[in-house]
Amino acid sequence: MIKDITIGQFFPGDSVIHRMDPRMKLILTIVYIVIIFLCKNFWALGFMLLSLVIMCALSGVPAKVILKSIKPIAIIITFTAILNIFYVRTGEPLLDWHFIHITTGGVFTAIFMIIRICALVVASSLLTYTTSPTQITDGIERLFSPLKFMRGGVHTLAMMMTIALRFIPTLIDEFEKITNAQKARGADLETGNLVERAKALIPVLVPLFITSFRRAYELAFAMECRCYHGAEGRTRMKIMKYSKLDVFGFLFILIATGGVIALNMFFRHVV
Amino acid sequence: MSILKTDNLTYKYSVGTPFEVTALDSVNLEVEKGELVAVIGHTGSGKSTLIQHFNGLLKPTEGSVLVDGQDIWESKKTLRDARFKVGLCFQYPEYQLFEETVFADIAFGPKNMKLSDEEIKERVMRAAEFTGVTKEMLEKSPFDLSGGEKRRVAIAGVMAMEPEILILDEPTSGLDPKGRDTILRLIRDYRDNTGSTVMIVSHSMEDVAKIATKVLVMNRATVMSYDTVPETYRHAEELLSVGLDVPQITKIFMDLKRRGLPVRDDVYTVEQAVAEIDRLRKEGVNV
């Protein structure tokens, strides 16, 4: 169950997408998501889908891995589609039976929504697949650096995010180790009703909490030993620089935006 | 009949993904009852993966594991039996303590075995006495103990289940020499007193030489050798070639031999070394 967590799943590689500046990737991902919502007909959406396929192909991340990112939201997609089919009442009626009315408009909207949500999820997972968690938080920190005057500061927030992301795999590891240790002592975690199972988790959760606190203290201590004192006067090991790749990326999304606007104008709107 | 047997045991991590790794490659092994087996091997050689198969925490990708002649993956019942027959104590076991008192923590295993209250109490007392956990300590919270005490409590927790095979993963890591000797003595006494089979995973060749009867050498997902201690250290050169260490005294004797002294090549404790040098002196060799 805990293995299904895919936040910040990084697929190492050396593709053009991997090499782009994380700040540019963050901005372009957001822009891309906005444009998906601007699409008004299948031509525009198809165009966006095409550009997404091109980006995925460029990233070198296997199609299977990319499609896996849709799996966790399958329920939401189905639910949205069903709602749209039954509640949108535009276009020609397809079925009229007692209280069920299905129209062409409903079916089109449903398909439209499915494609839209999938594109949205794939685009954002493409970001996490091609950008390591540290790069993402670094990028966020740099993008929000104008907000430095805020209390606590952007740096602290970014550092907290980095640490949290960094420790997810460690905690999962720890969880599995402790689970195995308690299973070896005969703990039964798989059978029983909800209450029994929740109770069975106590022998795992107590050591896990204690370990997390221990780790937190150790980390804080280690950071202090290395004279960490926040953002003040801190320089970076990896200095982010925009390159030609980022210009190309920017142009790519610009063309996609232009294409969507044009296609929106030339063809009839569906939604 | 052997108490523990693996038949063509193969285990692969992340099957069907690009990250597939073979951690165990058709391992065939037979451990006799009452042995004290030391498992040695480089990091990533498959030691930990192997021992987690013995009580059914990992399911073999291919092949089978037999405890007491019974395939442990035959049914749910055989699997559960294996959990209690084979006691596994992980590395740094002190991090698995969770109960309010030391007593309750040691009783966790026996309780899971659905034993009677008296039986549980008896077993806890026995394990506590054995591991040197005092009566006062039993009432304390396990989190108030020192590192070495916690380790002993955790080991007591596994011993209280009185498994036929006791497996300990790196039981001495992170302890000072005194703590290490205490734990090793305890493990040997446990085997001598109960006649159980004991298996310890270790990095310390000195530890292995001190207490083991058999040594299982793992290398690159396979069993490199499974033999008695003197036989294993007779092949010291091979051990060194796969990046494993041998006791320092063995290294000295390897050197002596290279310099032309007619010494035995299976010396692995200081006592043996003294005896050997005495022998050479008596024979009139100039040492």
XYZ file of C-alpha atoms in Angstrom:
558
model
C 0.000 0.000 0.000
C 2.720 2.430 0.985
C 4.651 1.606 -2.155
C 1.969 3.238 -4.330
C 3.022 6.711 -3.269
C 4.417 8.294 -6.413
C 4.991 11.884 -5.263
C 8.321 13.115 -6.437
C 9.032 9.948 -8.342
C 12.087 10.714 -10.368
C 13.159 8.839 -13.480
C 16.847 9.626 -13.962
C 17.978 10.405 -17.496
C 19.900 12.791 -19.680
C 17.281 13.880 -22.214
C 16.709 17.442 -23.391
C 13.783 17.669 -20.985
C 15.929 16.455 -18.081
C 18.543 19.068 -18.881
C 16.137 21.997 -18.957
C 16.195 24.491 -16.121
C 13.775 23.448 -13.372
C 12.375 26.995 -13.141
C 11.488 26.951 -16.832
C 9.975 23.487 -16.495
C 7.832 24.600 -13.573
C 6.571 27.677 -15.409
C 5.953 25.807 -18.654
C 4.082 23.031 -16.852
C 1.770 25.597 -15.290
C 1.326 27.347 -18.643
C 0.612 24.023 -20.302
C -2.055 23.172 -17.727
C -3.685 26.567 -18.261
C -3.755 26.086 -22.029
C -5.373 22.686 -21.638
C -8.230 24.483 -19.943
C -8.382 27.017 -22.765
C -9.029 24.315 -25.367
C -12.578 24.609 -26.649
C -12.759 21.868 -29.250
C -11.260 18.522 -30.132
C -8.869 20.034 -32.678
C -7.258 22.275 -30.095
C -7.183 19.480 -27.523
C -5.742 17.059 -30.071
C -3.060 19.586 -30.851
C -2.136 19.860 -27.168
C -2.147 16.078 -26.857
C 0.214 15.864 -29.811
C 2.635 18.308 -28.220
C 2.432 16.325 -24.966
C 3.273 13.114 -26.815
C 6.245 14.856 -28.425
C 7.467 16.054 -25.015
C 7.071 12.576 -23.501
C 8.976 11.058 -26.407
C 11.748 13.613 -25.959
C 11.991 12.871 -22.232
C 12.936 9.246 -22.838
C 10.719 8.095 -19.965
C 9.092 4.785 -21.025
C 5.442 5.088 -22.082
C 4.504 2.406 -19.560
C 5.883 4.469 -16.680
C 4.093 7.590 -17.912
C 0.758 5.801 -18.248
C 1.161 4.418 -14.736
C 0.776 7.964 -13.410
C -2.856 7.973 -14.572
C -3.726 4.843 -12.591
C -4.214 6.475 -9.168
C -6.806 8.941 -10.541
C -8.774 6.383 -12.555
C -11.673 6.680 -10.094
C -11.860 10.465 -10.408
C -11.796 10.202 -14.200
C -14.604 7.633 -14.270
C -16.668 9.648 -11.846
C -16.286 12.875 -13.843
C -17.137 11.092 -17.070
C -20.297 9.528 -15.630
C -21.494 12.854 -14.191
C -20.957 14.586 -17.506
C -22.734 11.900 -19.524
C -25.862 12.110 -17.371
C -26.034 15.790 -16.592
C -25.026 17.611 -19.753
C -28.214 18.154 -21.794
C -26.970 19.790 -24.982
C -26.931 18.371 -28.526
C -28.968 15.536 -30.045
C -30.638 13.111 -27.652
C -29.156 9.603 -27.855
C -31.138 7.820 -25.208
C -34.351 8.757 -23.484
C -35.429 6.156 -20.980
C -37.356 7.056 -17.836
C -35.102 9.426 -15.926
C -31.966 8.721 -17.976
C -31.273 11.202 -20.742
C -28.074 10.903 -22.694
C -27.205 13.435 -25.362
C -24.359 13.796 -27.849
C -23.275 16.885 -25.953
C -22.914 14.841 -22.765
C -20.877 12.142 -24.432
C -18.596 14.687 -26.084
C -18.090 16.591 -22.844
C -17.305 13.360 -21.021
C -14.661 12.338 -23.557
C -13.302 15.870 -23.517
C -12.985 15.815 -19.742
C -11.251 12.447 -19.709
C -8.636 13.616 -22.197
C -8.219 16.892 -20.364
C -7.638 15.340 -16.934
C -5.291 12.706 -18.343
C -3.241 15.341 -20.176
C -3.094 17.392 -17.003
C -1.827 14.520 -14.885
C 0.621 13.300 -17.500
C 2.035 16.811 -17.946
C 2.617 17.291 -14.237
C 4.071 13.807 -13.787
C 6.380 14.502 -16.708
C 7.731 17.341 -14.579
C 8.375 15.093 -11.567
C 9.701 12.273 -13.715
C 12.322 14.484 -15.339
C 13.176 16.732 -12.403
C 14.625 15.460 -9.143
C 12.799 16.598 -5.975
C 15.763 18.738 -4.955
C 15.748 20.465 -8.311
C 12.037 21.137 -8.020
C 12.321 22.690 -4.578
C 15.359 24.680 -5.688
C 13.350 25.915 -8.651
C 10.403 26.840 -6.453
C 12.701 28.665 -4.065
C 14.211 30.690 -6.888
C 10.860 31.428 -8.487
C 9.439 32.701 -5.216
C 12.563 34.580 -4.184
C 10.815 37.961 -4.683
C 8.790 37.016 -1.574
C 11.910 37.104 0.624
C 10.450 39.715 2.937
C 7.876 37.176 4.156
C 8.341 35.979 7.726
C 10.421 32.810 7.877
C 11.298 33.327 4.294
C 11.041 31.316 1.150
C 14.284 29.544 1.879
C 13.002 27.970 5.091
C 9.910 26.702 3.334
C 11.956 25.303 0.468
C 14.358 23.654 2.900
C 11.450 22.070 4.756
C 10.052 20.760 1.488
C 13.413 19.379 0.460
C 13.851 17.605 3.776
C 10.311 16.237 3.725
C 10.698 14.896 0.199
C 14.127 13.538 0.966
C 12.815 11.534 3.906
C 9.804 9.943 2.220
C 11.827 7.020 0.828
C 13.749 6.729 4.105
C 10.538 6.495 6.089
C 9.049 3.970 3.680
C 12.200 1.932 4.096
C 12.006 2.231 7.865
C 8.318 1.289 7.833
C 9.061 -1.870 5.900
C 11.945 -2.813 8.162
C 9.911 -2.414 11.334
C 6.946 -4.217 9.770
C 9.210 -7.135 8.943
C 10.710 -7.135 12.425
C 7.261 -7.270 14.038
C 6.034 -9.863 11.557
C 9.041 -11.944 12.528
C 7.737 -11.760 16.098
C 4.421 -13.123 14.896
C 2.518 -9.843 14.457
C -0.429 -10.378 12.150
C -1.006 -7.283 10.027
C -3.018 -8.774 7.199
C -6.110 -10.329 8.731
C -8.904 -9.119 10.985
C -11.425 -6.290 10.780
C -10.647 -2.588 10.591
C -10.255 -2.075 14.349
C -8.042 -5.133 14.731
C -5.879 -4.013 11.857
C -5.544 -0.496 13.221
C -4.518 -1.997 16.567
C -2.042 -4.264 14.843
C -0.327 -1.178 13.442
C 0.635 0.129 16.903
C 3.776 -2.032 17.148
C 4.873 -0.548 13.823
C 3.853 3.074 14.313
C 5.354 3.603 17.776
C 8.898 2.674 16.715
C 8.409 4.569 13.458
C 7.528 7.782 15.318
C 10.412 7.388 17.708
C 12.788 6.784 14.823
C 11.507 9.854 12.980
C 12.122 12.058 16.008
C 15.558 10.588 16.450
C 16.321 11.274 12.800
C 15.009 14.820 13.069
C 17.232 15.547 16.074
C 20.233 14.001 14.397
C 19.644 15.966 11.217
C 19.173 19.238 13.082
C 22.347 18.546 15.015
C 24.290 17.719 11.865
C 23.012 20.868 10.157
C 24.040 23.016 13.080
C 27.446 21.381 13.164
C 27.888 22.548 9.607
C 26.913 26.064 10.641
C 23.573 26.094 8.885
C 21.756 29.293 9.727
C 19.181 29.777 7.019
C 19.334 31.626 3.743
C 21.506 34.506 4.894
C 24.733 34.700 2.930
C 24.233 31.247 1.492
C 25.691 30.452 -1.914
C 24.732 27.551 -4.148
C 26.651 24.611 -5.406
C 24.510 24.305 -8.507
C 23.799 27.678 -10.033
C 20.770 27.591 -12.272
C 21.262 28.962 -15.714
C 18.865 29.238 -18.590
C 20.257 27.640 -21.728
C 19.282 27.315 -25.371
C 17.175 24.324 -24.387
C 14.988 26.535 -22.235
C 14.493 28.945 -25.114
C 13.423 26.030 -27.313
C 11.102 24.778 -24.608
C 9.601 28.209 -24.259
C 9.127 28.521 -28.039
C 7.579 25.048 -28.137
C 4.931 25.984 -25.585
C 4.461 29.374 -27.284
C 3.695 27.639 -30.584
C 1.336 25.258 -28.771
C -0.461 28.234 -27.226
C -0.722 29.986 -30.580
C -1.977 26.797 -32.180
C -4.672 26.335 -29.561
C -5.875 29.926 -29.892
C -6.006 29.596 -33.686
C -7.792 26.241 -33.584
C -10.232 27.621 -31.018
C -11.062 30.414 -33.448
C -11.406 28.325 -36.586
C -13.466 25.409 -35.311
C -16.787 25.116 -33.562
C -16.603 24.929 -29.740
C -17.620 21.708 -28.049
C -17.473 22.899 -24.443
C 17.335 -34.859 8.360
C 18.334 -31.262 7.920
C 16.297 -28.700 9.838
C 16.580 -26.052 7.155
C 16.831 -26.645 3.456
C 16.581 -24.479 0.397
C 15.937 -25.954 -2.972
C 17.029 -23.930 -5.980
C 16.027 -20.766 -4.147
C 15.966 -17.751 -6.448
C 14.769 -14.280 -5.588
C 14.484 -11.257 -7.825
C 13.647 -7.716 -6.745
C 11.308 -5.576 -8.896
C 10.402 -8.322 -11.359
C 9.222 -6.994 -14.720
C 10.756 -3.535 -14.373
C 14.034 -2.181 -15.692
C 15.307 -2.298 -12.108
C 15.111 -6.089 -11.860
C 17.920 -7.454 -9.707
C 18.672 -11.063 -8.900
C 19.413 -11.076 -5.191
C 19.606 -14.847 -4.857
C 20.526 -17.167 -7.665
C 19.500 -20.829 -7.226
C 20.760 -21.284 -3.705
C 20.927 -24.865 -2.462
C 21.641 -25.188 1.210
C 21.170 -27.731 3.973
C 21.642 -26.807 7.609
C 21.798 -29.570 10.208
C 20.122 -29.287 13.588
C 22.225 -27.747 16.350
C 24.745 -26.006 14.155
C 25.892 -22.472 14.857
C 26.192 -21.052 11.390
C 27.874 -17.751 10.628
C 26.767 -16.084 7.421
C 29.375 -13.820 5.912
C 29.483 -11.922 2.670
C 29.985 -8.558 1.131
C 27.276 -5.875 1.290
C 24.731 -6.780 -1.373
C 25.817 -10.412 -1.560
C 22.319 -11.589 -0.628
C 22.792 -12.408 3.070
C 19.840 -10.414 4.336
C 17.626 -11.523 1.473
C 18.505 -15.134 2.226
C 17.672 -15.023 5.931
C 14.368 -13.272 5.262
C 13.344 -16.309 3.242
C 13.814 -18.664 6.166
C 10.788 -17.417 8.085
C 8.741 -16.537 5.035
C 9.044 -12.756 5.067
C 10.041 -12.946 1.413
C 8.464 -15.286 -1.062
C 10.890 -17.048 -3.390
C 10.601 -16.096 -7.047
C 11.585 -19.694 -7.796
C 12.458 -22.710 -5.698
C 11.412 -23.499 -2.153
C 12.366 -23.241 1.499
C 11.874 -26.248 3.756
C 11.849 -25.966 7.536
C 11.865 -29.353 9.258
C 11.127 -30.888 5.876
C 7.991 -28.799 5.412
C 7.654 -26.390 2.488
C 6.750 -23.179 4.317
C 4.779 -21.694 1.400
C 2.461 -24.712 1.114
C -0.398 -23.065 3.037
C -1.156 -20.199 5.387
C -0.708 -22.516 8.333
C 2.731 -23.731 7.334
C 3.790 -20.138 6.814
C 2.584 -19.135 10.269
C 4.316 -22.151 11.784
C 7.531 -21.106 10.096
C 7.287 -17.644 11.669
C 7.368 -19.253 15.116
C 9.804 -22.049 14.336
C 12.298 -19.617 12.867
C 12.975 -16.600 15.063
C 14.494 -13.734 13.155
C 16.139 -10.838 14.926
C 16.967 -7.964 12.604
C 19.889 -5.605 12.605
C 19.550 -2.875 15.258
C 16.608 -4.708 16.878
C 16.399 -2.046 19.606
C 14.449 0.143 17.166
C 11.538 -2.287 17.137
C 10.730 -1.907 20.849
C 7.341 -0.286 21.384
C 5.581 -1.493 24.521
C 5.149 0.370 27.780
C 7.282 -2.003 29.791
C 10.164 -4.265 28.970
C 8.113 -7.217 30.169
C 5.294 -6.477 27.742
C 7.732 -6.057 24.902
C 9.407 -9.397 25.471
C 5.938 -10.948 25.806
C 4.830 -9.635 22.393
C 6.123 -12.667 20.470
C 4.804 -15.353 22.844
C 1.461 -13.510 22.982
C 1.189 -13.700 19.218
C 1.737 -17.440 19.552
C -1.511 -17.544 21.580
C 0.116 -19.187 24.594
C -1.439 -19.226 28.055
C -0.642 -16.360 30.434
C 1.447 -18.558 32.743
C 3.376 -19.937 29.809
C 4.013 -16.415 28.535
C 5.245 -15.271 31.923
C 7.481 -18.294 32.269
C 9.002 -17.736 28.858
C 9.559 -14.029 29.422
C 11.283 -14.760 32.721
C 13.437 -17.428 31.139
C 14.467 -15.202 28.223
C 15.064 -12.231 30.528
C 17.256 -14.242 32.871
C 19.163 -15.654 29.966
C 19.895 -12.299 28.399
C 20.742 -10.665 31.718
C 17.643 -8.482 31.857
C 17.072 -7.852 35.566
C 13.754 -7.823 37.449
C 13.907 -4.039 37.888
C 14.464 -3.575 34.180
C 11.345 -5.614 33.351
C 9.171 -2.947 34.972
C 10.845 -0.053 33.181
C 9.950 1.506 29.875
C 12.200 0.089 27.150
C 12.999 3.656 26.097
C 14.721 4.372 29.419
C 17.365 1.703 28.901
C 20.874 2.078 27.538
C 21.715 0.982 23.990
C 23.244 -2.337 25.014
C 20.355 -3.104 27.373
C 17.813 -2.348 24.659
C 19.630 -4.701 22.323
C 19.477 -7.483 24.902
C 15.768 -6.852 25.520
C 15.089 -7.049 21.793
C 17.007 -10.299 21.491
C 15.126 -11.632 24.519
C 11.915 -10.791 22.653
C 12.859 -13.204 19.902
C 14.325 -15.836 22.245
C 11.103 -15.855 24.287
C 9.382 -17.389 21.281
C 11.823 -20.306 21.757
C 12.318 -20.888 18.059
C 13.973 -24.028 16.760
C 16.142 -21.871 14.565
C 17.325 -18.519 15.850
C 18.642 -16.123 13.234
C 20.355 -12.870 14.159
C 21.345 -10.244 11.628
C 24.498 -8.417 12.740
C 23.707 -8.792 16.450
C 26.904 -7.055 17.522
C 26.987 -4.067 15.201
C 27.370 -0.728 16.913
C 28.290 -2.211 20.314
C 31.505 -1.709 22.260
C 33.866 -4.701 22.669
C 32.390 -5.599 26.049
C 28.819 -5.469 24.761
C 29.883 -7.504 21.770
C 31.409 -10.248 23.875
C 28.323 -10.348 26.097
C 26.027 -10.832 23.109
C 28.248 -13.453 21.506
C 28.542 -15.420 24.733
C 24.789 -15.223 25.127
C 24.207 -16.576 21.639
C 26.592 -19.459 22.166
C 25.069 -20.284 25.548
C 21.605 -20.232 24.024
C 22.611 -22.820 21.478
C 24.470 -24.976 23.999
C 21.578 -24.915 26.474
C 18.656 -25.420 24.132
C 20.246 -27.375 21.323
C 18.622 -25.041 18.815
C 20.118 -24.156 15.510
C 21.537 -20.649 15.459
C 22.536 -18.536 12.513
C 24.271 -15.190 12.764
C 25.045 -12.747 10.006
C 28.278 -10.989 10.753
C 30.906 -8.737 9.314
C 33.407 -9.450 12.016
C 35.618 -12.394 11.124
C 36.904 -12.516 14.704
C 33.346 -13.040 15.963
C 32.785 -15.788 13.433
C 35.996 -17.543 14.346
C 35.147 -17.354 18.039
C 31.749 -19.002 18.100
C 30.644 -20.577 14.810
C 30.705 -24.264 13.909
C 29.986 -23.684 10.232
C 30.530 -20.737 7.931
C 28.304 -19.857 4.999
C 30.038 -17.536 2.558
C 27.767 -15.617 0.205
C 29.101 -13.946 -2.892
C 27.130 -12.297 -5.679
C 23.769 -13.868 -4.911
C 25.166 -17.379 -4.646
C 26.652 -19.597 -1.966
C 30.411 -19.521 -2.377
C 31.061 -22.111 0.308
C 29.419 -23.752 3.286
C 31.944 -25.487 5.462
C 33.494 -25.793 8.905
C 35.460 -22.859 10.270
C 38.983 -24.301 9.734
C 38.095 -25.426 6.215
C 36.718 -21.981 5.400
C 39.792 -20.157 6.609
C 42.067 -22.609 4.835
C 40.821 -20.857 1.706
C 41.700 -17.456 3.095
C 43.117 -16.327 -0.239
C 39.763 -16.881 -1.953
C 37.926 -14.997 0.769
C 40.275 -12.065 0.378
C 39.871 -12.151 -3.408
C 36.110 -11.573 -3.147
C 36.635 -8.644 -0.832
C 36.012 -10.434 2.467
C 38.278 -10.246 5.452
C 39.825 -13.050 7.499
C 40.860 -12.875 11.167
C 44.069 -10.944 11.673
C 45.810 -13.957 13.137
C 45.052 -15.892 9.944
C 46.622 -13.102 7.923
C 49.784 -13.303 10.044
C 50.009 -17.039 9.513
C 49.462 -16.617 5.782
C 52.422 -14.281 5.815
C 54.544 -16.699 7.849
C 53.801 -19.436 5.379
C 54.744 -17.205 2.504
C 58.071 -16.642 4.231
C 58.705 -20.353 4.186
C 57.721 -21.462 7.684
C 55.982 -24.850 7.804
C 52.875 -23.586 9.636
C 49.351 -24.932 9.395
C 47.075 -22.948 7.127
C 43.880 -23.164 9.177
C 44.775 -21.077 12.195
C 42.050 -18.619 13.102
C 42.229 -17.976 16.841
C 45.018 -16.657 19.019
C 44.949 -19.870 21.124
C 45.549 -21.977 18.046
C 48.324 -19.649 17.016
C 50.079 -20.064 20.368
C 49.755 -23.852 20.157
C 51.111 -23.853 16.635
C 54.135 -21.751 17.520
C 54.816 -23.988 20.532
C 54.711 -26.996 18.221
C 57.179 -25.390 15.848
C 59.516 -24.523 18.709
C 59.436 -28.127 19.950
C 60.256 -29.343 16.492
C 63.241 -27.056 16.561
C 62.162 -24.628 13.869
C 63.631 -21.196 14.461
C 60.756 -18.797 15.123
